[in-house]
Amino acid sequence: MAITLYHDTPSSNCDRTKIALAEKGLKWDGVRVRLTNKEQKKLEFLKLNPYGKIPVLIEDGNVLFESCIINEYLDEKYPDPPLMPKDPYLRRRGRVLVDYALNFVHEPYWDLRGEMLKPADKRNGALMEDKRRGLRDLLQYVEAALDDKPYFLGDFSLTDIAVVPRFLRMETYGALPAPSLPRLNAWLARMKERPSVQAIL
Ligand SMILES: N[C@@H](CCC(=O)N[C@@H](CS)C(=O)NCC(=O)O)C(=O)O
C-alpha cells in the first residue's frame, strides 16, 4: 500500500489531504508539483488530473483527485480512527457545512485573497476591511452550526479537516479571530492544537 501525493507548499487544498493522512497515521511519498512553474498544467500531470489541480493521490496505481473525495476514500479504506459519524443525517450535514464554508463564502474570501497577494503598498485597505466584514457576516451561520460542540459534527471529523485550511487562511488575511465569532475562534484554536494541523502550519 504505497501512497503518493502530488502536492505543493503552500497549498490549502493539499493541506486538507495532508491533515487526513496524518490523522490516519498513514505514510506517503510526495511528488512536488510547483504551481509557480505551472507544472499542474503540463500534459503528464493532466493525464492524472484533467482539472490541472493538486492534490492528486495515487495508491497502488489507483488515481484520485479532489481533496474532499480523497479524504472520503482514506476514511473508508482506513477506518481506524473513524473520521465520519455513522448517522446519515450527520454525514450529509457535514457535507452541507463544507459546501457552505468553501463555496458560499467563496466570493469575499477570494477577493480578500486577491488583495493579500498584492505587494503591501498596492493593497486596497478599505476594500479588504469590507471583505473581512462580509466574510464575518457569512460566517455567522458557521458560528451557529458549531453551537456548543467542540467540533462541527460533535466528534472530530472530515468536516473539520475540510474547512480548517480555509479558516487558517482567513486568519492570515485578518478576518479571524473576530469578536463576533467566539465559537469559531475557539474551534480554530482547538484545531491548531492537533499535531496533524500543526504539521501544515
Ligand atoms: N476542489 C479542488 C481544488 C484544488 C485546487 O484548486 N488546488 C489548487 C492548489 S491549492 C491548484 O492546483 N491550483 C492551480 C490551478 O488552478 O491552476 C480540491 O479540493 O482538490
mmCIF file with all atom_site columns, C-alpha atoms and ligand atoms in Angstrom:
data_model
loop_
_atom_site.group_PDB
_atom_site.id
_atom_site.type_symbol
_atom_site.label_atom_id
_atom_site.label_alt_id
_atom_site.label_comp_id
_atom_site.label_asym_id
_atom_site.label_entity_id
_atom_site.label_seq_id
_atom_site.pdbx_PDB_ins_code
_atom_site.Cartn_x
_atom_site.Cartn_y
_atom_site.Cartn_z
_atom_site.occupancy
_atom_site.B_iso_or_equiv
_atom_site.pdbx_formal_charge
_atom_site.auth_seq_id
_atom_site.auth_comp_id
_atom_site.auth_asym_id
_atom_site.auth_atom_id
_atom_site.pdbx_PDB_model_num
ATOM   1   C CA  . MET A 1 1   ? 0.000   0.000  0.000   1.00 0.00 ? 1   MET A CA  1
ATOM   2   C CA  . ALA A 1 2   ? 2.202   2.802  -1.251  1.00 0.00 ? 2   ALA A CA  1
ATOM   3   C CA  . ILE A 1 3   ? 0.618   6.222  -1.170  1.00 0.00 ? 3   ILE A CA  1
ATOM   4   C CA  . THR A 1 4   ? 1.952   9.007  -3.369  1.00 0.00 ? 4   THR A CA  1
ATOM   5   C CA  . LEU A 1 5   ? 0.686   12.557 -3.020  1.00 0.00 ? 5   LEU A CA  1
ATOM   6   C CA  . TYR A 1 6   ? 1.209   15.109 -5.749  1.00 0.00 ? 6   TYR A CA  1
ATOM   7   C CA  . HIS A 1 7   ? 1.285   18.375 -3.854  1.00 0.00 ? 7   HIS A CA  1
ATOM   8   C CA  . ASP A 1 8   ? 2.907   21.726 -3.322  1.00 0.00 ? 8   ASP A CA  1
ATOM   9   C CA  . THR A 1 9   ? 3.592   24.020 -0.377  1.00 0.00 ? 9   THR A CA  1
ATOM   10  C CA  . PRO A 1 10  ? 1.794   26.263 0.306   1.00 0.00 ? 10  PRO A CA  1
ATOM   11  C CA  . SER A 1 11  ? -1.489  24.765 -0.921  1.00 0.00 ? 11  SER A CA  1
ATOM   12  C CA  . SER A 1 12  ? -4.570  24.782 1.284   1.00 0.00 ? 12  SER A CA  1
ATOM   13  C CA  . ASN A 1 13  ? -6.251  22.094 -0.831  1.00 0.00 ? 13  ASN A CA  1
ATOM   14  C CA  . CYS A 1 14  ? -3.223  19.823 -0.397  1.00 0.00 ? 14  CYS A CA  1
ATOM   15  C CA  . ASP A 1 15  ? -3.170  20.634 3.328   1.00 0.00 ? 15  ASP A CA  1
ATOM   16  C CA  . ARG A 1 16  ? -6.679  19.187 3.582   1.00 0.00 ? 16  ARG A CA  1
ATOM   17  C CA  . THR A 1 17  ? -5.406  15.797 2.434   1.00 0.00 ? 17  THR A CA  1
ATOM   18  C CA  . LYS A 1 18  ? -2.151  16.023 4.397   1.00 0.00 ? 18  LYS A CA  1
ATOM   19  C CA  . ILE A 1 19  ? -4.174  16.513 7.590   1.00 0.00 ? 19  ILE A CA  1
ATOM   20  C CA  . ALA A 1 20  ? -6.340  13.463 6.832   1.00 0.00 ? 20  ALA A CA  1
ATOM   21  C CA  . LEU A 1 21  ? -3.253  11.340 6.085   1.00 0.00 ? 21  LEU A CA  1
ATOM   22  C CA  . ALA A 1 22  ? -1.672  12.424 9.374   1.00 0.00 ? 22  ALA A CA  1
ATOM   23  C CA  . GLU A 1 23  ? -4.855  11.754 11.362  1.00 0.00 ? 23  GLU A CA  1
ATOM   24  C CA  . LYS A 1 24  ? -4.908  8.232  9.907   1.00 0.00 ? 24  LYS A CA  1
ATOM   25  C CA  . GLY A 1 25  ? -1.222  7.753  10.676  1.00 0.00 ? 25  GLY A CA  1
ATOM   26  C CA  . LEU A 1 26  ? -0.525  6.993  7.008   1.00 0.00 ? 26  LEU A CA  1
ATOM   27  C CA  . LYS A 1 27  ? 2.893   7.417  5.450   1.00 0.00 ? 27  LYS A CA  1
ATOM   28  C CA  . TRP A 1 28  ? 3.137   8.912  1.984   1.00 0.00 ? 28  TRP A CA  1
ATOM   29  C CA  . ASP A 1 29  ? 5.689   9.831  -0.626  1.00 0.00 ? 29  ASP A CA  1
ATOM   30  C CA  . GLY A 1 30  ? 5.445   13.323 -2.038  1.00 0.00 ? 30  GLY A CA  1
ATOM   31  C CA  . VAL A 1 31  ? 5.865   14.487 -5.611  1.00 0.00 ? 31  VAL A CA  1
ATOM   32  C CA  . ARG A 1 32  ? 6.174   18.254 -5.700  1.00 0.00 ? 32  ARG A CA  1
ATOM   33  C CA  . VAL A 1 33  ? 4.085   19.978 -8.380  1.00 0.00 ? 33  VAL A CA  1
ATOM   34  C CA  . ARG A 1 34  ? 5.310   23.551 -8.468  1.00 0.00 ? 34  ARG A CA  1
ATOM   35  C CA  . LEU A 1 35  ? 2.334   25.798 -9.006  1.00 0.00 ? 35  LEU A CA  1
ATOM   36  C CA  . THR A 1 36  ? 4.564   28.801 -9.656  1.00 0.00 ? 36  THR A CA  1
ATOM   37  C CA  . ASN A 1 37  ? 6.043   26.880 -12.650 1.00 0.00 ? 37  ASN A CA  1
ATOM   38  C CA  . LYS A 1 38  ? 2.526   25.849 -13.775 1.00 0.00 ? 38  LYS A CA  1
ATOM   39  C CA  . GLU A 1 39  ? 3.598   22.200 -13.543 1.00 0.00 ? 39  GLU A CA  1
ATOM   40  C CA  . GLN A 1 40  ? -0.041  21.303 -12.813 1.00 0.00 ? 40  GLN A CA  1
ATOM   41  C CA  . LYS A 1 41  ? -0.916  22.219 -16.407 1.00 0.00 ? 41  LYS A CA  1
ATOM   42  C CA  . LYS A 1 42  ? 1.733   20.017 -18.030 1.00 0.00 ? 42  LYS A CA  1
ATOM   43  C CA  . LEU A 1 43  ? 0.485   17.162 -20.211 1.00 0.00 ? 43  LEU A CA  1
ATOM   44  C CA  . GLU A 1 44  ? 1.929   14.435 -17.988 1.00 0.00 ? 44  GLU A CA  1
ATOM   45  C CA  . PHE A 1 45  ? 0.111   15.848 -14.960 1.00 0.00 ? 45  PHE A CA  1
ATOM   46  C CA  . LEU A 1 46  ? -3.149  16.429 -16.857 1.00 0.00 ? 46  LEU A CA  1
ATOM   47  C CA  . LYS A 1 47  ? -3.195  12.681 -17.556 1.00 0.00 ? 47  LYS A CA  1
ATOM   48  C CA  . LEU A 1 48  ? -3.542  12.207 -13.786 1.00 0.00 ? 48  LEU A CA  1
ATOM   49  C CA  . ASN A 1 49  ? -5.925  15.091 -13.147 1.00 0.00 ? 49  ASN A CA  1
ATOM   50  C CA  . PRO A 1 50  ? -7.623  16.676 -16.160 1.00 0.00 ? 50  PRO A CA  1
ATOM   51  C CA  . TYR A 1 51  ? -8.580  19.622 -13.930 1.00 0.00 ? 51  TYR A CA  1
ATOM   52  C CA  . GLY A 1 52  ? -4.891  20.527 -13.706 1.00 0.00 ? 52  GLY A CA  1
ATOM   53  C CA  . LYS A 1 53  ? -5.027  20.944 -9.940  1.00 0.00 ? 53  LYS A CA  1
ATOM   54  C CA  . ILE A 1 54  ? -3.430  19.466 -6.862  1.00 0.00 ? 54  ILE A CA  1
ATOM   55  C CA  . PRO A 1 55  ? -3.696  17.358 -4.742  1.00 0.00 ? 55  PRO A CA  1
ATOM   56  C CA  . VAL A 1 56  ? -3.654  14.048 -6.571  1.00 0.00 ? 56  VAL A CA  1
ATOM   57  C CA  . LEU A 1 57  ? -3.297  10.849 -4.589  1.00 0.00 ? 57  LEU A CA  1
ATOM   58  C CA  . ILE A 1 58  ? -2.162  7.577  -6.112  1.00 0.00 ? 58  ILE A CA  1
ATOM   59  C CA  . GLU A 1 59  ? -2.346  4.350  -4.174  1.00 0.00 ? 59  GLU A CA  1
ATOM   60  C CA  . ASP A 1 60  ? -1.186  1.159  -5.830  1.00 0.00 ? 60  ASP A CA  1
ATOM   61  C CA  . GLY A 1 61  ? -1.815  2.656  -9.252  1.00 0.00 ? 61  GLY A CA  1
ATOM   62  C CA  . ASN A 1 62  ? -5.293  3.974  -8.375  1.00 0.00 ? 62  ASN A CA  1
ATOM   63  C CA  . VAL A 1 63  ? -5.550  7.691  -9.060  1.00 0.00 ? 63  VAL A CA  1
ATOM   64  C CA  . LEU A 1 64  ? -7.819  10.102 -7.188  1.00 0.00 ? 64  LEU A CA  1
ATOM   65  C CA  . PHE A 1 65  ? -8.178  13.868 -7.207  1.00 0.00 ? 65  PHE A CA  1
ATOM   66  C CA  . GLU A 1 66  ? -10.346 16.430 -5.388  1.00 0.00 ? 66  GLU A CA  1
ATOM   67  C CA  . SER A 1 67  ? -9.193  16.715 -1.775  1.00 0.00 ? 67  SER A CA  1
ATOM   68  C CA  . CYS A 1 68  ? -12.568 16.030 -0.114  1.00 0.00 ? 68  CYS A CA  1
ATOM   69  C CA  . ILE A 1 69  ? -13.109 12.934 -2.274  1.00 0.00 ? 69  ILE A CA  1
ATOM   70  C CA  . ILE A 1 70  ? -9.590  11.727 -1.495  1.00 0.00 ? 70  ILE A CA  1
ATOM   71  C CA  . ASN A 1 71  ? -10.313 12.187 2.218   1.00 0.00 ? 71  ASN A CA  1
ATOM   72  C CA  . GLU A 1 72  ? -13.552 10.206 1.991   1.00 0.00 ? 72  GLU A CA  1
ATOM   73  C CA  . TYR A 1 73  ? -11.598 7.417  0.290   1.00 0.00 ? 73  TYR A CA  1
ATOM   74  C CA  . LEU A 1 74  ? -8.958  7.416  3.035   1.00 0.00 ? 74  LEU A CA  1
ATOM   75  C CA  . ASP A 1 75  ? -11.629 7.267  5.711   1.00 0.00 ? 75  ASP A CA  1
ATOM   76  C CA  . GLU A 1 76  ? -13.354 4.291  4.097   1.00 0.00 ? 76  GLU A CA  1
ATOM   77  C CA  . LYS A 1 77  ? -10.164 2.446  3.231   1.00 0.00 ? 77  LYS A CA  1
ATOM   78  C CA  . TYR A 1 78  ? -8.538  3.075  6.621   1.00 0.00 ? 78  TYR A CA  1
ATOM   79  C CA  . PRO A 1 79  ? -11.468 3.172  9.052   1.00 0.00 ? 79  PRO A CA  1
ATOM   80  C CA  . ASP A 1 80  ? -9.368  3.444  12.210  1.00 0.00 ? 80  ASP A CA  1
ATOM   81  C CA  . PRO A 1 81  ? -9.751  6.052  13.627  1.00 0.00 ? 81  PRO A CA  1
ATOM   82  C CA  . PRO A 1 82  ? -13.131 6.794  12.041  1.00 0.00 ? 82  PRO A CA  1
ATOM   83  C CA  . LEU A 1 83  ? -13.416 10.353 10.772  1.00 0.00 ? 83  LEU A CA  1
ATOM   84  C CA  . MET A 1 84  ? -17.111 10.385 9.923   1.00 0.00 ? 84  MET A CA  1
ATOM   85  C CA  . PRO A 1 85  ? -20.160 9.653  12.054  1.00 0.00 ? 85  PRO A CA  1
ATOM   86  C CA  . LYS A 1 86  ? -22.392 6.711  11.114  1.00 0.00 ? 86  LYS A CA  1
ATOM   87  C CA  . ASP A 1 87  ? -25.602 8.704  11.273  1.00 0.00 ? 87  ASP A CA  1
ATOM   88  C CA  . PRO A 1 88  ? -26.798 9.504  7.710   1.00 0.00 ? 88  PRO A CA  1
ATOM   89  C CA  . TYR A 1 89  ? -28.106 12.945 8.632   1.00 0.00 ? 89  TYR A CA  1
ATOM   90  C CA  . LEU A 1 90  ? -24.873 13.980 10.341  1.00 0.00 ? 90  LEU A CA  1
ATOM   91  C CA  . ARG A 1 91  ? -22.838 12.732 7.380   1.00 0.00 ? 91  ARG A CA  1
ATOM   92  C CA  . ARG A 1 92  ? -24.823 14.907 4.972   1.00 0.00 ? 92  ARG A CA  1
ATOM   93  C CA  . ARG A 1 93  ? -24.915 17.785 7.428   1.00 0.00 ? 93  ARG A CA  1
ATOM   94  C CA  . GLY A 1 94  ? -21.129 17.695 7.290   1.00 0.00 ? 94  GLY A CA  1
ATOM   95  C CA  . ARG A 1 95  ? -21.239 17.949 3.503   1.00 0.00 ? 95  ARG A CA  1
ATOM   96  C CA  . VAL A 1 96  ? -23.625 20.891 3.716   1.00 0.00 ? 96  VAL A CA  1
ATOM   97  C CA  . LEU A 1 97  ? -21.304 22.738 6.101   1.00 0.00 ? 97  LEU A CA  1
ATOM   98  C CA  . VAL A 1 98  ? -18.307 22.099 3.868   1.00 0.00 ? 98  VAL A CA  1
ATOM   99  C CA  . ASP A 1 99  ? -20.243 23.349 0.860   1.00 0.00 ? 99  ASP A CA  1
ATOM   100 C CA  . TYR A 1 100 ? -21.217 26.473 2.769   1.00 0.00 ? 100 TYR A CA  1
ATOM   101 C CA  . ALA A 1 101 ? -17.745 27.187 4.137   1.00 0.00 ? 101 ALA A CA  1
ATOM   102 C CA  . LEU A 1 102 ? -15.906 26.550 0.870   1.00 0.00 ? 102 LEU A CA  1
ATOM   103 C CA  . ASN A 1 103 ? -18.396 27.675 -1.773  1.00 0.00 ? 103 ASN A CA  1
ATOM   104 C CA  . PHE A 1 104 ? -20.935 30.052 -0.310  1.00 0.00 ? 104 PHE A CA  1
ATOM   105 C CA  . VAL A 1 105 ? -18.341 32.254 1.385   1.00 0.00 ? 105 VAL A CA  1
ATOM   106 C CA  . HIS A 1 106 ? -16.002 31.984 -1.593  1.00 0.00 ? 106 HIS A CA  1
ATOM   107 C CA  . GLU A 1 107 ? -16.520 35.428 -3.103  1.00 0.00 ? 107 GLU A CA  1
ATOM   108 C CA  . PRO A 1 108 ? -15.388 37.700 -0.244  1.00 0.00 ? 108 PRO A CA  1
ATOM   109 C CA  . TYR A 1 109 ? -12.679 35.168 0.645   1.00 0.00 ? 109 TYR A CA  1
ATOM   110 C CA  . TRP A 1 110 ? -11.327 35.175 -2.902  1.00 0.00 ? 110 TRP A CA  1
ATOM   111 C CA  . ASP A 1 111 ? -11.435 38.962 -3.215  1.00 0.00 ? 111 ASP A CA  1
ATOM   112 C CA  . LEU A 1 112 ? -9.583  39.309 0.088   1.00 0.00 ? 112 LEU A CA  1
ATOM   113 C CA  . ARG A 1 113 ? -7.034  36.747 -1.054  1.00 0.00 ? 113 ARG A CA  1
ATOM   114 C CA  . GLY A 1 114 ? -6.557  38.713 -4.278  1.00 0.00 ? 114 GLY A CA  1
ATOM   115 C CA  . GLU A 1 115 ? -5.652  41.815 -2.282  1.00 0.00 ? 115 GLU A CA  1
ATOM   116 C CA  . MET A 1 116 ? -3.350  39.847 0.040   1.00 0.00 ? 116 MET A CA  1
ATOM   117 C CA  . LEU A 1 117 ? -1.397  38.516 -2.936  1.00 0.00 ? 117 LEU A CA  1
ATOM   118 C CA  . LYS A 1 118 ? -0.511  42.079 -3.971  1.00 0.00 ? 118 LYS A CA  1
ATOM   119 C CA  . PRO A 1 119 ? 2.536   43.873 -2.545  1.00 0.00 ? 119 PRO A CA  1
ATOM   120 C CA  . ALA A 1 120 ? 1.527   45.517 0.773   1.00 0.00 ? 120 ALA A CA  1
ATOM   121 C CA  . ASP A 1 121 ? 1.689   49.056 -0.683  1.00 0.00 ? 121 ASP A CA  1
ATOM   122 C CA  . LYS A 1 122 ? -0.647  48.137 -3.551  1.00 0.00 ? 122 LYS A CA  1
ATOM   123 C CA  . ARG A 1 123 ? -3.454  46.705 -1.396  1.00 0.00 ? 123 ARG A CA  1
ATOM   124 C CA  . ASN A 1 124 ? -6.806  48.431 -1.065  1.00 0.00 ? 124 ASN A CA  1
ATOM   125 C CA  . GLY A 1 125 ? -7.224  48.616 2.725   1.00 0.00 ? 125 GLY A CA  1
ATOM   126 C CA  . ALA A 1 126 ? -10.845 49.806 2.618   1.00 0.00 ? 126 ALA A CA  1
ATOM   127 C CA  . LEU A 1 127 ? -11.835 47.014 0.239   1.00 0.00 ? 127 LEU A CA  1
ATOM   128 C CA  . MET A 1 128 ? -10.081 44.465 2.440   1.00 0.00 ? 128 MET A CA  1
ATOM   129 C CA  . GLU A 1 129 ? -11.954 45.654 5.533   1.00 0.00 ? 129 GLU A CA  1
ATOM   130 C CA  . ASP A 1 130 ? -15.188 45.457 3.586   1.00 0.00 ? 130 ASP A CA  1
ATOM   131 C CA  . LYS A 1 131 ? -14.443 41.874 2.512   1.00 0.00 ? 131 LYS A CA  1
ATOM   132 C CA  . ARG A 1 132 ? -13.449 40.887 6.059   1.00 0.00 ? 132 ARG A CA  1
ATOM   133 C CA  . ARG A 1 133 ? -16.773 42.272 7.311   1.00 0.00 ? 133 ARG A CA  1
ATOM   134 C CA  . GLY A 1 134 ? -18.651 40.428 4.568   1.00 0.00 ? 134 GLY A CA  1
ATOM   135 C CA  . LEU A 1 135 ? -16.884 37.184 5.435   1.00 0.00 ? 135 LEU A CA  1
ATOM   136 C CA  . ARG A 1 136 ? -17.613 37.533 9.147   1.00 0.00 ? 136 ARG A CA  1
ATOM   137 C CA  . ASP A 1 137 ? -21.284 38.158 8.403   1.00 0.00 ? 137 ASP A CA  1
ATOM   138 C CA  . LEU A 1 138 ? -21.497 34.995 6.290   1.00 0.00 ? 138 LEU A CA  1
ATOM   139 C CA  . LEU A 1 139 ? -19.637 33.042 8.960   1.00 0.00 ? 139 LEU A CA  1
ATOM   140 C CA  . GLN A 1 140 ? -22.423 33.661 11.461  1.00 0.00 ? 140 GLN A CA  1
ATOM   141 C CA  . TYR A 1 141 ? -24.100 30.572 10.017  1.00 0.00 ? 141 TYR A CA  1
ATOM   142 C CA  . VAL A 1 142 ? -20.981 28.506 10.739  1.00 0.00 ? 142 VAL A CA  1
ATOM   143 C CA  . GLU A 1 143 ? -20.805 30.009 14.233  1.00 0.00 ? 143 GLU A CA  1
ATOM   144 C CA  . ALA A 1 144 ? -24.392 28.922 14.902  1.00 0.00 ? 144 ALA A CA  1
ATOM   145 C CA  . ALA A 1 145 ? -23.711 25.461 13.430  1.00 0.00 ? 145 ALA A CA  1
ATOM   146 C CA  . LEU A 1 146 ? -20.908 24.904 15.945  1.00 0.00 ? 146 LEU A CA  1
ATOM   147 C CA  . ASP A 1 147 ? -23.260 25.666 18.807  1.00 0.00 ? 147 ASP A CA  1
ATOM   148 C CA  . ASP A 1 148 ? -21.640 24.330 21.997  1.00 0.00 ? 148 ASP A CA  1
ATOM   149 C CA  . LYS A 1 149 ? -19.949 21.395 20.277  1.00 0.00 ? 149 LYS A CA  1
ATOM   150 C CA  . PRO A 1 150 ? -16.156 21.066 20.200  1.00 0.00 ? 150 PRO A CA  1
ATOM   151 C CA  . TYR A 1 151 ? -16.251 20.095 16.508  1.00 0.00 ? 151 TYR A CA  1
ATOM   152 C CA  . PHE A 1 152 ? -18.770 20.633 13.732  1.00 0.00 ? 152 PHE A CA  1
ATOM   153 C CA  . LEU A 1 153 ? -20.410 17.211 13.947  1.00 0.00 ? 153 LEU A CA  1
ATOM   154 C CA  . GLY A 1 154 ? -19.757 16.717 17.670  1.00 0.00 ? 154 GLY A CA  1
ATOM   155 C CA  . ASP A 1 155 ? -16.731 14.443 17.347  1.00 0.00 ? 155 ASP A CA  1
ATOM   156 C CA  . PHE A 1 156 ? -13.725 15.466 15.259  1.00 0.00 ? 156 PHE A CA  1
ATOM   157 C CA  . SER A 1 157 ? -14.428 14.584 11.618  1.00 0.00 ? 157 SER A CA  1
ATOM   158 C CA  . LEU A 1 158 ? -13.615 15.083 7.948   1.00 0.00 ? 158 LEU A CA  1
ATOM   159 C CA  . THR A 1 159 ? -15.811 18.168 8.117   1.00 0.00 ? 159 THR A CA  1
ATOM   160 C CA  . ASP A 1 160 ? -13.355 19.909 10.458  1.00 0.00 ? 160 ASP A CA  1
ATOM   161 C CA  . ILE A 1 161 ? -10.485 18.768 8.243   1.00 0.00 ? 161 ILE A CA  1
ATOM   162 C CA  . ALA A 1 162 ? -12.188 20.021 5.087   1.00 0.00 ? 162 ALA A CA  1
ATOM   163 C CA  . VAL A 1 163 ? -12.735 23.536 6.357   1.00 0.00 ? 163 VAL A CA  1
ATOM   164 C CA  . VAL A 1 164 ? -9.699  24.187 8.563   1.00 0.00 ? 164 VAL A CA  1
ATOM   165 C CA  . PRO A 1 165 ? -7.243  25.149 5.777   1.00 0.00 ? 165 PRO A CA  1
ATOM   166 C CA  . ARG A 1 166 ? -9.699  27.818 4.620   1.00 0.00 ? 166 ARG A CA  1
ATOM   167 C CA  . PHE A 1 167 ? -10.185 29.204 8.122   1.00 0.00 ? 167 PHE A CA  1
ATOM   168 C CA  . LEU A 1 168 ? -6.436  29.264 8.729   1.00 0.00 ? 168 LEU A CA  1
ATOM   169 C CA  . ARG A 1 169 ? -6.099  31.370 5.602   1.00 0.00 ? 169 ARG A CA  1
ATOM   170 C CA  . MET A 1 170 ? -8.844  33.702 6.823   1.00 0.00 ? 170 MET A CA  1
ATOM   171 C CA  . GLU A 1 171 ? -6.809  34.145 9.981   1.00 0.00 ? 171 GLU A CA  1
ATOM   172 C CA  . THR A 1 172 ? -3.734  35.016 7.931   1.00 0.00 ? 172 THR A CA  1
ATOM   173 C CA  . TYR A 1 173 ? -5.855  37.508 5.989   1.00 0.00 ? 173 TYR A CA  1
ATOM   174 C CA  . GLY A 1 174 ? -7.003  39.228 9.197   1.00 0.00 ? 174 GLY A CA  1
ATOM   175 C CA  . ALA A 1 175 ? -10.660 38.125 9.045   1.00 0.00 ? 175 ALA A CA  1
ATOM   176 C CA  . LEU A 1 176 ? -10.290 35.833 12.078  1.00 0.00 ? 176 LEU A CA  1
ATOM   177 C CA  . PRO A 1 177 ? -10.323 35.706 15.039  1.00 0.00 ? 177 PRO A CA  1
ATOM   178 C CA  . ALA A 1 178 ? -13.311 38.032 15.345  1.00 0.00 ? 178 ALA A CA  1
ATOM   179 C CA  . PRO A 1 179 ? -15.181 39.111 18.490  1.00 0.00 ? 179 PRO A CA  1
ATOM   180 C CA  . SER A 1 180 ? -18.461 38.314 16.701  1.00 0.00 ? 180 SER A CA  1
ATOM   181 C CA  . LEU A 1 181 ? -17.396 34.665 16.176  1.00 0.00 ? 181 LEU A CA  1
ATOM   182 C CA  . PRO A 1 182 ? -16.327 33.336 19.607  1.00 0.00 ? 182 PRO A CA  1
ATOM   183 C CA  . ARG A 1 183 ? -17.190 29.685 18.913  1.00 0.00 ? 183 ARG A CA  1
ATOM   184 C CA  . LEU A 1 184 ? -15.355 29.671 15.606  1.00 0.00 ? 184 LEU A CA  1
ATOM   185 C CA  . ASN A 1 185 ? -12.324 31.326 17.250  1.00 0.00 ? 185 ASN A CA  1
ATOM   186 C CA  . ALA A 1 186 ? -12.292 28.622 19.946  1.00 0.00 ? 186 ALA A CA  1
ATOM   187 C CA  . TRP A 1 187 ? -12.733 25.861 17.373  1.00 0.00 ? 187 TRP A CA  1
ATOM   188 C CA  . LEU A 1 188 ? -9.789  27.200 15.339  1.00 0.00 ? 188 LEU A CA  1
ATOM   189 C CA  . ALA A 1 189 ? -7.604  27.351 18.447  1.00 0.00 ? 189 ALA A CA  1
ATOM   190 C CA  . ARG A 1 190 ? -8.643  23.742 19.244  1.00 0.00 ? 190 ARG A CA  1
ATOM   191 C CA  . MET A 1 191 ? -7.793  22.635 15.712  1.00 0.00 ? 191 MET A CA  1
ATOM   192 C CA  . LYS A 1 192 ? -4.364  24.248 15.940  1.00 0.00 ? 192 LYS A CA  1
ATOM   193 C CA  . GLU A 1 193 ? -3.580  22.054 18.926  1.00 0.00 ? 193 GLU A CA  1
ATOM   194 C CA  . ARG A 1 194 ? -3.815  18.921 16.774  1.00 0.00 ? 194 ARG A CA  1
ATOM   195 C CA  . PRO A 1 195 ? -0.420  17.630 15.578  1.00 0.00 ? 195 PRO A CA  1
ATOM   196 C CA  . SER A 1 196 ? -1.917  16.972 12.123  1.00 0.00 ? 196 SER A CA  1
ATOM   197 C CA  . VAL A 1 197 ? -2.766  20.660 11.792  1.00 0.00 ? 197 VAL A CA  1
ATOM   198 C CA  . GLN A 1 198 ? 0.477   21.848 13.388  1.00 0.00 ? 198 GLN A CA  1
ATOM   199 C CA  . ALA A 1 199 ? 2.333   19.884 10.722  1.00 0.00 ? 199 ALA A CA  1
ATOM   200 C CA  . ILE A 1 200 ? 0.892   22.071 7.955   1.00 0.00 ? 200 ILE A CA  1
ATOM   201 C CA  . LEU A 1 201 ? 1.188   25.437 9.729   1.00 0.00 ? 201 LEU A CA  1
HETATM 202 N N1  . LIG B 2 .   ? -11.567 21.373 -5.445  1.00 0.00 ? 1   LIG B N1  1
HETATM 203 C C1  . LIG B 2 .   ? -10.176 21.035 -5.575  1.00 0.00 ? 1   LIG B C1  1
HETATM 204 C C2  . LIG B 2 .   ? -9.393  22.318 -5.670  1.00 0.00 ? 1   LIG B C2  1
HETATM 205 C C3  . LIG B 2 .   ? -7.930  22.041 -5.974  1.00 0.00 ? 1   LIG B C3  1
HETATM 206 C C4  . LIG B 2 .   ? -7.169  23.344 -6.211  1.00 0.00 ? 1   LIG B C4  1
HETATM 207 O O1  . LIG B 2 .   ? -7.725  24.398 -6.579  1.00 0.00 ? 1   LIG B O1  1
HETATM 208 N N2  . LIG B 2 .   ? -5.853  23.281 -5.980  1.00 0.00 ? 1   LIG B N2  1
HETATM 209 C C5  . LIG B 2 .   ? -5.024  24.424 -6.220  1.00 0.00 ? 1   LIG B C5  1
HETATM 210 C C6  . LIG B 2 .   ? -3.874  24.451 -5.217  1.00 0.00 ? 1   LIG B C6  1
HETATM 211 S S1  . LIG B 2 .   ? -4.388  24.876 -3.592  1.00 0.00 ? 1   LIG B S1  1
HETATM 212 C C7  . LIG B 2 .   ? -4.414  24.317 -7.599  1.00 0.00 ? 1   LIG B C7  1
HETATM 213 O O2  . LIG B 2 .   ? -3.996  23.268 -8.011  1.00 0.00 ? 1   LIG B O2  1
HETATM 214 N N3  . LIG B 2 .   ? -4.377  25.452 -8.296  1.00 0.00 ? 1   LIG B N3  1
HETATM 215 C C8  . LIG B 2 .   ? -3.722  25.537 -9.551  1.00 0.00 ? 1   LIG B C8  1
HETATM 216 C C9  . LIG B 2 .   ? -4.612  25.887 -10.688 1.00 0.00 ? 1   LIG B C9  1
HETATM 217 O O3  . LIG B 2 .   ? -5.837  26.030 -10.500 1.00 0.00 ? 1   LIG B O3  1
HETATM 218 O O4  . LIG B 2 .   ? -4.081  26.020 -11.781 1.00 0.00 ? 1   LIG B O4  1
HETATM 219 C C10 . LIG B 2 .   ? -9.730  20.173 -4.392  1.00 0.00 ? 1   LIG B C10 1
HETATM 220 O O5  . LIG B 2 .   ? -10.332 20.295 -3.319  1.00 0.00 ? 1   LIG B O5  1
HETATM 221 O O6  . LIG B 2 .   ? -8.796  19.363 -4.538  1.00 0.00 ? 1   LIG B O6  1
#
